[in-house]
Structures are given as C-alpha cells and as structure tokens.
Amino acid sequence: MKITDDDFLKAIWKSVAEHLPYAATHNYFGGKRGLVPNDWFYVRYSTHICTARRSNRIDLPIGNAASMNRIRKLIAQGLLCAEKHKPGDAFYFWLPDSLNKPAFELTLSMLESYGITKESVDGFGFDVVARKITNSLMSRFGDLPKQIFESKSEAA
C-alpha cells in the first residue's frame, strides 16, 4: 500500500485531534481534570509530535526511515513546521498554527461545555468526552484541513 503525502498529513491531523482533549487538560490525582491556559505554550504542547515517538502517534504502516524522510519532505514543502535541530537529533514537528490554534481553542470551548473548568473537577467518563471532542474536531475541520495548504501558500 502506497502512503501518499495526504495520507501522512491526515494521520498526523487525526493524531493531533485525538490528543488535544487530553493535552488541553491537566490530569490531577484522583481522576480530576482542569483546563490548561489558552496560551502558545499549551497550543504547542498540545499539538506537537516528537520524532522520537512518532510511531506511537502516527498510525500508518510505514517504517521509521520512511516516516522520517516524509516528515523532512513535508517540512521542506512548508506543510509541516519544526523546531530547529541538529542533524541526527530528535525534534518536534507540528501542523501549521492556522490549524492548531483554532483547533486548540475549540477544544477548550468544548471542554468547558462539558463542565471542565480551570478548577479541578471529577474526570469520570472523560474518555467519552474526549472521543466526542475528537469527532467534533474531525467534523469541523475535516480529515485533511485546508489550513495545512493555506500555510504553504502563505510561506511562498
């Protein structure tokens, strides 16, 4: 099965959408949860992927060398962003902020609508809430959001 760039980007976006509800909340002792602040640190923390753990996040049948080559190619094309790094070192990469920031803010809003606040609250049933939020994000932004390609046109 040939994995296209679109397939790869879709898998990254799906991973981000699945991770966002968990990363946008603090997980406290006793199963309690609370919202993280709406700032750039948490946007980045909630949406970045480390190359060292990419096989745990990107659910595709692709080898390590092939996935790393694809990540580098997509960064060079402006479809992914990355921190500066030394060759051979692990580094973080992410989808464009034009997607990540609105997705993060919508996640915070949806979490609030489910009763999650900045103060810790009972997190019982959070996995169900997280799945609903992920489904809403995928529905709202699509499985291959246009913001990915908008960032490339802005960079050109």
mmCIF file with all atom_site columns, C-alpha atoms in Angstrom:
data_model
loop_
_atom_site.group_PDB
_atom_site.id
_atom_site.type_symbol
_atom_site.label_atom_id
_atom_site.label_alt_id
_atom_site.label_comp_id
_atom_site.label_asym_id
_atom_site.label_entity_id
_atom_site.label_seq_id
_atom_site.pdbx_PDB_ins_code
_atom_site.Cartn_x
_atom_site.Cartn_y
_atom_site.Cartn_z
_atom_site.occupancy
_atom_site.B_iso_or_equiv
_atom_site.pdbx_formal_charge
_atom_site.auth_seq_id
_atom_site.auth_comp_id
_atom_site.auth_asym_id
_atom_site.auth_atom_id
_atom_site.pdbx_PDB_model_num
ATOM 1   C CA . MET A 1 1   ? 0.000   0.000  0.000  1.00 0.00 ? 1   MET A CA 1
ATOM 2   C CA . LYS A 1 2   ? 1.489   3.313  -1.073 1.00 0.00 ? 2   LYS A CA 1
ATOM 3   C CA . ILE A 1 3   ? 1.121   6.050  1.527  1.00 0.00 ? 3   ILE A CA 1
ATOM 4   C CA . THR A 1 4   ? 0.681   9.472  -0.043 1.00 0.00 ? 4   THR A CA 1
ATOM 5   C CA . ASP A 1 5   ? 1.598   12.818 1.493  1.00 0.00 ? 5   ASP A CA 1
ATOM 6   C CA . ASP A 1 6   ? -2.127  13.414 2.024  1.00 0.00 ? 6   ASP A CA 1
ATOM 7   C CA . ASP A 1 7   ? -2.429  10.089 3.882  1.00 0.00 ? 7   ASP A CA 1
ATOM 8   C CA . PHE A 1 8   ? 0.519   11.072 6.070  1.00 0.00 ? 8   PHE A CA 1
ATOM 9   C CA . LEU A 1 9   ? -0.886  14.536 6.827  1.00 0.00 ? 9   LEU A CA 1
ATOM 10  C CA . LYS A 1 10  ? -4.320  13.032 7.574  1.00 0.00 ? 10  LYS A CA 1
ATOM 11  C CA . ALA A 1 11  ? -2.731  10.628 10.064 1.00 0.00 ? 11  ALA A CA 1
ATOM 12  C CA . ILE A 1 12  ? -0.879  13.490 11.772 1.00 0.00 ? 12  ILE A CA 1
ATOM 13  C CA . TRP A 1 13  ? -4.075  15.574 11.993 1.00 0.00 ? 13  TRP A CA 1
ATOM 14  C CA . LYS A 1 14  ? -6.037  12.588 13.368 1.00 0.00 ? 14  LYS A CA 1
ATOM 15  C CA . SER A 1 15  ? -3.337  12.077 15.996 1.00 0.00 ? 15  SER A CA 1
ATOM 16  C CA . VAL A 1 16  ? -3.496  15.751 16.994 1.00 0.00 ? 16  VAL A CA 1
ATOM 17  C CA . ALA A 1 17  ? -7.315  15.699 17.158 1.00 0.00 ? 17  ALA A CA 1
ATOM 18  C CA . GLU A 1 18  ? -7.225  12.590 19.372 1.00 0.00 ? 18  GLU A CA 1
ATOM 19  C CA . HIS A 1 19  ? -4.528  14.048 21.638 1.00 0.00 ? 19  HIS A CA 1
ATOM 20  C CA . LEU A 1 20  ? -5.990  17.555 22.042 1.00 0.00 ? 20  LEU A CA 1
ATOM 21  C CA . PRO A 1 21  ? -8.699  16.840 24.660 1.00 0.00 ? 21  PRO A CA 1
ATOM 22  C CA . TYR A 1 22  ? -6.130  15.146 26.907 1.00 0.00 ? 22  TYR A CA 1
ATOM 23  C CA . ALA A 1 23  ? -3.359  17.704 26.374 1.00 0.00 ? 23  ALA A CA 1
ATOM 24  C CA . ALA A 1 24  ? -5.744  20.653 26.879 1.00 0.00 ? 24  ALA A CA 1
ATOM 25  C CA . THR A 1 25  ? -6.466  19.452 30.404 1.00 0.00 ? 25  THR A CA 1
ATOM 26  C CA . HIS A 1 26  ? -4.364  18.910 33.488 1.00 0.00 ? 26  HIS A CA 1
ATOM 27  C CA . ASN A 1 27  ? -4.773  15.410 34.873 1.00 0.00 ? 27  ASN A CA 1
ATOM 28  C CA . TYR A 1 28  ? -4.847  15.608 38.669 1.00 0.00 ? 28  TYR A CA 1
ATOM 29  C CA . PHE A 1 29  ? -4.522  12.889 41.274 1.00 0.00 ? 29  PHE A CA 1
ATOM 30  C CA . GLY A 1 30  ? -7.817  11.162 41.923 1.00 0.00 ? 30  GLY A CA 1
ATOM 31  C CA . GLY A 1 31  ? -9.043  11.280 38.334 1.00 0.00 ? 31  GLY A CA 1
ATOM 32  C CA . LYS A 1 32  ? -9.721  15.015 38.359 1.00 0.00 ? 32  LYS A CA 1
ATOM 33  C CA . ARG A 1 33  ? -9.175  17.281 35.353 1.00 0.00 ? 33  ARG A CA 1
ATOM 34  C CA . GLY A 1 34  ? -8.841  21.020 34.792 1.00 0.00 ? 34  GLY A CA 1
ATOM 35  C CA . LEU A 1 35  ? -8.354  23.221 31.733 1.00 0.00 ? 35  LEU A CA 1
ATOM 36  C CA . VAL A 1 36  ? -4.895  24.404 30.757 1.00 0.00 ? 36  VAL A CA 1
ATOM 37  C CA . PRO A 1 37  ? -4.405  28.116 29.990 1.00 0.00 ? 37  PRO A CA 1
ATOM 38  C CA . ASN A 1 38  ? -5.079  29.385 26.482 1.00 0.00 ? 38  ASN A CA 1
ATOM 39  C CA . ASP A 1 39  ? -1.526  30.393 25.589 1.00 0.00 ? 39  ASP A CA 1
ATOM 40  C CA . TRP A 1 40  ? 1.102   29.474 22.998 1.00 0.00 ? 40  TRP A CA 1
ATOM 41  C CA . PHE A 1 41  ? 2.965   27.106 25.314 1.00 0.00 ? 41  PHE A CA 1
ATOM 42  C CA . TYR A 1 42  ? -0.094  24.890 25.638 1.00 0.00 ? 42  TYR A CA 1
ATOM 43  C CA . VAL A 1 43  ? -1.066  25.236 21.971 1.00 0.00 ? 43  VAL A CA 1
ATOM 44  C CA . ARG A 1 44  ? 2.361   23.912 21.050 1.00 0.00 ? 44  ARG A CA 1
ATOM 45  C CA . TYR A 1 45  ? 2.440   21.325 23.849 1.00 0.00 ? 45  TYR A CA 1
ATOM 46  C CA . SER A 1 46  ? -0.969  20.016 22.780 1.00 0.00 ? 46  SER A CA 1
ATOM 47  C CA . THR A 1 47  ? -0.234  19.799 19.069 1.00 0.00 ? 47  THR A CA 1
ATOM 48  C CA . HIS A 1 48  ? 3.442   18.949 18.560 1.00 0.00 ? 48  HIS A CA 1
ATOM 49  C CA . ILE A 1 49  ? 4.792   15.464 17.881 1.00 0.00 ? 49  ILE A CA 1
ATOM 50  C CA . CYS A 1 50  ? 8.312   14.334 18.717 1.00 0.00 ? 50  CYS A CA 1
ATOM 51  C CA . THR A 1 51  ? 10.118  12.407 16.005 1.00 0.00 ? 51  THR A CA 1
ATOM 52  C CA . ALA A 1 52  ? 11.401  10.000 18.663 1.00 0.00 ? 52  ALA A CA 1
ATOM 53  C CA . ARG A 1 53  ? 7.822   8.939  19.482 1.00 0.00 ? 53  ARG A CA 1
ATOM 54  C CA . ARG A 1 54  ? 6.223   9.380  16.069 1.00 0.00 ? 54  ARG A CA 1
ATOM 55  C CA . SER A 1 55  ? 5.476   5.668  15.627 1.00 0.00 ? 55  SER A CA 1
ATOM 56  C CA . ASN A 1 56  ? 3.246   5.860  18.740 1.00 0.00 ? 56  ASN A CA 1
ATOM 57  C CA . ARG A 1 57  ? 1.321   8.826  17.330 1.00 0.00 ? 57  ARG A CA 1
ATOM 58  C CA . ILE A 1 58  ? 1.151   8.324  13.564 1.00 0.00 ? 58  ILE A CA 1
ATOM 59  C CA . ASP A 1 59  ? -0.980  5.272  12.881 1.00 0.00 ? 59  ASP A CA 1
ATOM 60  C CA . LEU A 1 60  ? 0.285   4.185  9.465  1.00 0.00 ? 60  LEU A CA 1
ATOM 61  C CA . PRO A 1 61  ? 2.125   1.099  8.229  1.00 0.00 ? 61  PRO A CA 1
ATOM 62  C CA . ILE A 1 62  ? 5.355   2.950  7.463  1.00 0.00 ? 62  ILE A CA 1
ATOM 63  C CA . GLY A 1 63  ? 8.885   2.274  8.629  1.00 0.00 ? 63  GLY A CA 1
ATOM 64  C CA . ASN A 1 64  ? 10.997  4.613  10.731 1.00 0.00 ? 64  ASN A CA 1
ATOM 65  C CA . ALA A 1 65  ? 13.291  5.731  7.920  1.00 0.00 ? 65  ALA A CA 1
ATOM 66  C CA . ALA A 1 66  ? 10.392  6.262  5.510  1.00 0.00 ? 66  ALA A CA 1
ATOM 67  C CA . SER A 1 67  ? 8.391   8.263  8.069  1.00 0.00 ? 67  SER A CA 1
ATOM 68  C CA . MET A 1 68  ? 11.396  10.437 8.913  1.00 0.00 ? 68  MET A CA 1
ATOM 69  C CA . ASN A 1 69  ? 12.038  11.089 5.220  1.00 0.00 ? 69  ASN A CA 1
ATOM 70  C CA . ARG A 1 70  ? 8.365   12.000 4.760  1.00 0.00 ? 70  ARG A CA 1
ATOM 71  C CA . ILE A 1 71  ? 8.436   14.389 7.739  1.00 0.00 ? 71  ILE A CA 1
ATOM 72  C CA . ARG A 1 72  ? 11.537  16.131 6.378  1.00 0.00 ? 72  ARG A CA 1
ATOM 73  C CA . LYS A 1 73  ? 9.963   16.377 2.916  1.00 0.00 ? 73  LYS A CA 1
ATOM 74  C CA . LEU A 1 74  ? 6.723   17.871 4.289  1.00 0.00 ? 74  LEU A CA 1
ATOM 75  C CA . ILE A 1 75  ? 8.715   20.372 6.360  1.00 0.00 ? 75  ILE A CA 1
ATOM 76  C CA . ALA A 1 76  ? 10.691  21.396 3.273  1.00 0.00 ? 76  ALA A CA 1
ATOM 77  C CA . GLN A 1 77  ? 7.408   21.828 1.370  1.00 0.00 ? 77  GLN A CA 1
ATOM 78  C CA . GLY A 1 78  ? 6.032   24.049 4.144  1.00 0.00 ? 78  GLY A CA 1
ATOM 79  C CA . LEU A 1 79  ? 3.218   21.623 5.034  1.00 0.00 ? 79  LEU A CA 1
ATOM 80  C CA . LEU A 1 80  ? 4.689   20.876 8.470  1.00 0.00 ? 80  LEU A CA 1
ATOM 81  C CA . CYS A 1 81  ? 6.561   23.171 10.836 1.00 0.00 ? 81  CYS A CA 1
ATOM 82  C CA . ALA A 1 82  ? 9.502   22.136 13.016 1.00 0.00 ? 82  ALA A CA 1
ATOM 83  C CA . GLU A 1 83  ? 11.869  23.456 15.598 1.00 0.00 ? 83  GLU A CA 1
ATOM 84  C CA . LYS A 1 84  ? 15.488  23.970 14.668 1.00 0.00 ? 84  LYS A CA 1
ATOM 85  C CA . HIS A 1 85  ? 17.531  20.904 15.433 1.00 0.00 ? 85  HIS A CA 1
ATOM 86  C CA . LYS A 1 86  ? 20.892  19.259 14.897 1.00 0.00 ? 86  LYS A CA 1
ATOM 87  C CA . PRO A 1 87  ? 21.058  16.525 12.266 1.00 0.00 ? 87  PRO A CA 1
ATOM 88  C CA . GLY A 1 88  ? 20.501  13.141 13.864 1.00 0.00 ? 88  GLY A CA 1
ATOM 89  C CA . ASP A 1 89  ? 18.705  14.531 16.914 1.00 0.00 ? 89  ASP A CA 1
ATOM 90  C CA . ALA A 1 90  ? 15.040  14.016 17.682 1.00 0.00 ? 90  ALA A CA 1
ATOM 91  C CA . PHE A 1 91  ? 12.917  17.124 17.198 1.00 0.00 ? 91  PHE A CA 1
ATOM 92  C CA . TYR A 1 92  ? 9.322   18.329 17.401 1.00 0.00 ? 92  TYR A CA 1
ATOM 93  C CA . PHE A 1 93  ? 7.150   18.971 14.370 1.00 0.00 ? 93  PHE A CA 1
ATOM 94  C CA . TRP A 1 94  ? 3.587   20.216 14.043 1.00 0.00 ? 94  TRP A CA 1
ATOM 95  C CA . LEU A 1 95  ? 0.847   21.187 11.648 1.00 0.00 ? 95  LEU A CA 1
ATOM 96  C CA . PRO A 1 96  ? 0.503   24.899 10.843 1.00 0.00 ? 96  PRO A CA 1
ATOM 97  C CA . ASP A 1 97  ? -0.632  27.255 13.602 1.00 0.00 ? 97  ASP A CA 1
ATOM 98  C CA . SER A 1 98  ? -3.501  28.320 11.317 1.00 0.00 ? 98  SER A CA 1
ATOM 99  C CA . LEU A 1 99  ? -4.991  24.900 12.154 1.00 0.00 ? 99  LEU A CA 1
ATOM 100 C CA . ASN A 1 100 ? -3.550  24.163 15.587 1.00 0.00 ? 100 ASN A CA 1
ATOM 101 C CA . LYS A 1 101 ? -4.588  27.377 17.333 1.00 0.00 ? 101 LYS A CA 1
ATOM 102 C CA . PRO A 1 102 ? -8.280  27.281 16.262 1.00 0.00 ? 102 PRO A CA 1
ATOM 103 C CA . ALA A 1 103 ? -8.449  23.531 16.991 1.00 0.00 ? 103 ALA A CA 1
ATOM 104 C CA . PHE A 1 104 ? -6.941  24.084 20.455 1.00 0.00 ? 104 PHE A CA 1
ATOM 105 C CA . GLU A 1 105 ? -9.309  26.973 21.234 1.00 0.00 ? 105 GLU A CA 1
ATOM 106 C CA . LEU A 1 106 ? -12.334 24.996 20.036 1.00 0.00 ? 106 LEU A CA 1
ATOM 107 C CA . THR A 1 107 ? -11.207 22.087 22.210 1.00 0.00 ? 107 THR A CA 1
ATOM 108 C CA . LEU A 1 108 ? -11.043 24.356 25.270 1.00 0.00 ? 108 LEU A CA 1
ATOM 109 C CA . SER A 1 109 ? -14.520 25.690 24.477 1.00 0.00 ? 109 SER A CA 1
ATOM 110 C CA . MET A 1 110 ? -15.964 22.195 24.075 1.00 0.00 ? 110 MET A CA 1
ATOM 111 C CA . LEU A 1 111 ? -14.291 21.026 27.283 1.00 0.00 ? 111 LEU A CA 1
ATOM 112 C CA . GLU A 1 112 ? -15.930 23.943 29.114 1.00 0.00 ? 112 GLU A CA 1
ATOM 113 C CA . SER A 1 113 ? -19.298 22.968 27.632 1.00 0.00 ? 113 SER A CA 1
ATOM 114 C CA . TYR A 1 114 ? -18.796 19.504 29.164 1.00 0.00 ? 114 TYR A CA 1
ATOM 115 C CA . GLY A 1 115 ? -18.186 21.052 32.581 1.00 0.00 ? 115 GLY A CA 1
ATOM 116 C CA . ILE A 1 116 ? -14.385 21.011 32.651 1.00 0.00 ? 116 ILE A CA 1
ATOM 117 C CA . THR A 1 117 ? -13.127 24.227 34.230 1.00 0.00 ? 117 THR A CA 1
ATOM 118 C CA . LYS A 1 118 ? -9.801  25.715 35.284 1.00 0.00 ? 118 LYS A CA 1
ATOM 119 C CA . GLU A 1 119 ? -10.519 24.348 38.740 1.00 0.00 ? 119 GLU A CA 1
ATOM 120 C CA . SER A 1 120 ? -10.132 20.598 39.013 1.00 0.00 ? 120 SER A CA 1
ATOM 121 C CA . VAL A 1 121 ? -13.366 18.679 38.520 1.00 0.00 ? 121 VAL A CA 1
ATOM 122 C CA . ASP A 1 122 ? -14.236 14.996 38.506 1.00 0.00 ? 122 ASP A CA 1
ATOM 123 C CA . GLY A 1 123 ? -12.884 13.457 35.310 1.00 0.00 ? 123 GLY A CA 1
ATOM 124 C CA . PHE A 1 124 ? -15.103 10.359 35.423 1.00 0.00 ? 124 PHE A CA 1
ATOM 125 C CA . GLY A 1 125 ? -16.128 9.458  31.889 1.00 0.00 ? 125 GLY A CA 1
ATOM 126 C CA . PHE A 1 126 ? -13.522 11.748 30.349 1.00 0.00 ? 126 PHE A CA 1
ATOM 127 C CA . ASP A 1 127 ? -12.637 9.249  27.620 1.00 0.00 ? 127 ASP A CA 1
ATOM 128 C CA . VAL A 1 128 ? -16.205 9.537  26.279 1.00 0.00 ? 128 VAL A CA 1
ATOM 129 C CA . VAL A 1 129 ? -15.966 13.338 26.315 1.00 0.00 ? 129 VAL A CA 1
ATOM 130 C CA . ALA A 1 130 ? -12.551 13.187 24.612 1.00 0.00 ? 130 ALA A CA 1
ATOM 131 C CA . ARG A 1 131 ? -13.920 10.951 21.833 1.00 0.00 ? 131 ARG A CA 1
ATOM 132 C CA . LYS A 1 132 ? -16.857 13.341 21.264 1.00 0.00 ? 132 LYS A CA 1
ATOM 133 C CA . ILE A 1 133 ? -14.481 16.292 21.045 1.00 0.00 ? 133 ILE A CA 1
ATOM 134 C CA . THR A 1 134 ? -12.188 14.464 18.628 1.00 0.00 ? 134 THR A CA 1
ATOM 135 C CA . ASN A 1 135 ? -15.173 13.583 16.446 1.00 0.00 ? 135 ASN A CA 1
ATOM 136 C CA . SER A 1 136 ? -16.317 17.218 16.539 1.00 0.00 ? 136 SER A CA 1
ATOM 137 C CA . LEU A 1 137 ? -12.849 18.448 15.542 1.00 0.00 ? 137 LEU A CA 1
ATOM 138 C CA . MET A 1 138 ? -12.696 15.996 12.648 1.00 0.00 ? 138 MET A CA 1
ATOM 139 C CA . SER A 1 139 ? -16.168 17.040 11.552 1.00 0.00 ? 139 SER A CA 1
ATOM 140 C CA . ARG A 1 140 ? -15.470 20.763 11.888 1.00 0.00 ? 140 ARG A CA 1
ATOM 141 C CA . PHE A 1 141 ? -12.038 20.835 10.227 1.00 0.00 ? 141 PHE A CA 1
ATOM 142 C CA . GLY A 1 142 ? -12.251 17.723 8.022  1.00 0.00 ? 142 GLY A CA 1
ATOM 143 C CA . ASP A 1 143 ? -9.854  14.809 7.731  1.00 0.00 ? 143 ASP A CA 1
ATOM 144 C CA . LEU A 1 144 ? -7.348  16.917 5.768  1.00 0.00 ? 144 LEU A CA 1
ATOM 145 C CA . PRO A 1 145 ? -7.905  20.524 6.857  1.00 0.00 ? 145 PRO A CA 1
ATOM 146 C CA . LYS A 1 146 ? -7.429  23.272 4.288  1.00 0.00 ? 146 LYS A CA 1
ATOM 147 C CA . GLN A 1 147 ? -5.328  25.220 6.828  1.00 0.00 ? 147 GLN A CA 1
ATOM 148 C CA . ILE A 1 148 ? -2.460  22.831 6.094  1.00 0.00 ? 148 ILE A CA 1
ATOM 149 C CA . PHE A 1 149 ? -2.303  24.007 2.499  1.00 0.00 ? 149 PHE A CA 1
ATOM 150 C CA . GLU A 1 150 ? -3.028  27.656 3.352  1.00 0.00 ? 150 GLU A CA 1
ATOM 151 C CA . SER A 1 151 ? 0.196   27.779 5.351  1.00 0.00 ? 151 SER A CA 1
ATOM 152 C CA . LYS A 1 152 ? 2.158   26.662 2.294  1.00 0.00 ? 152 LYS A CA 1
ATOM 153 C CA . SER A 1 153 ? 0.683   29.413 0.135  1.00 0.00 ? 153 SER A CA 1
ATOM 154 C CA . GLU A 1 154 ? 1.451   31.991 2.858  1.00 0.00 ? 154 GLU A CA 1
ATOM 155 C CA . ALA A 1 155 ? 5.066   30.800 3.046  1.00 0.00 ? 155 ALA A CA 1
ATOM 156 C CA . ALA A 1 156 ? 5.563   31.095 -0.726 1.00 0.00 ? 156 ALA A CA 1
#
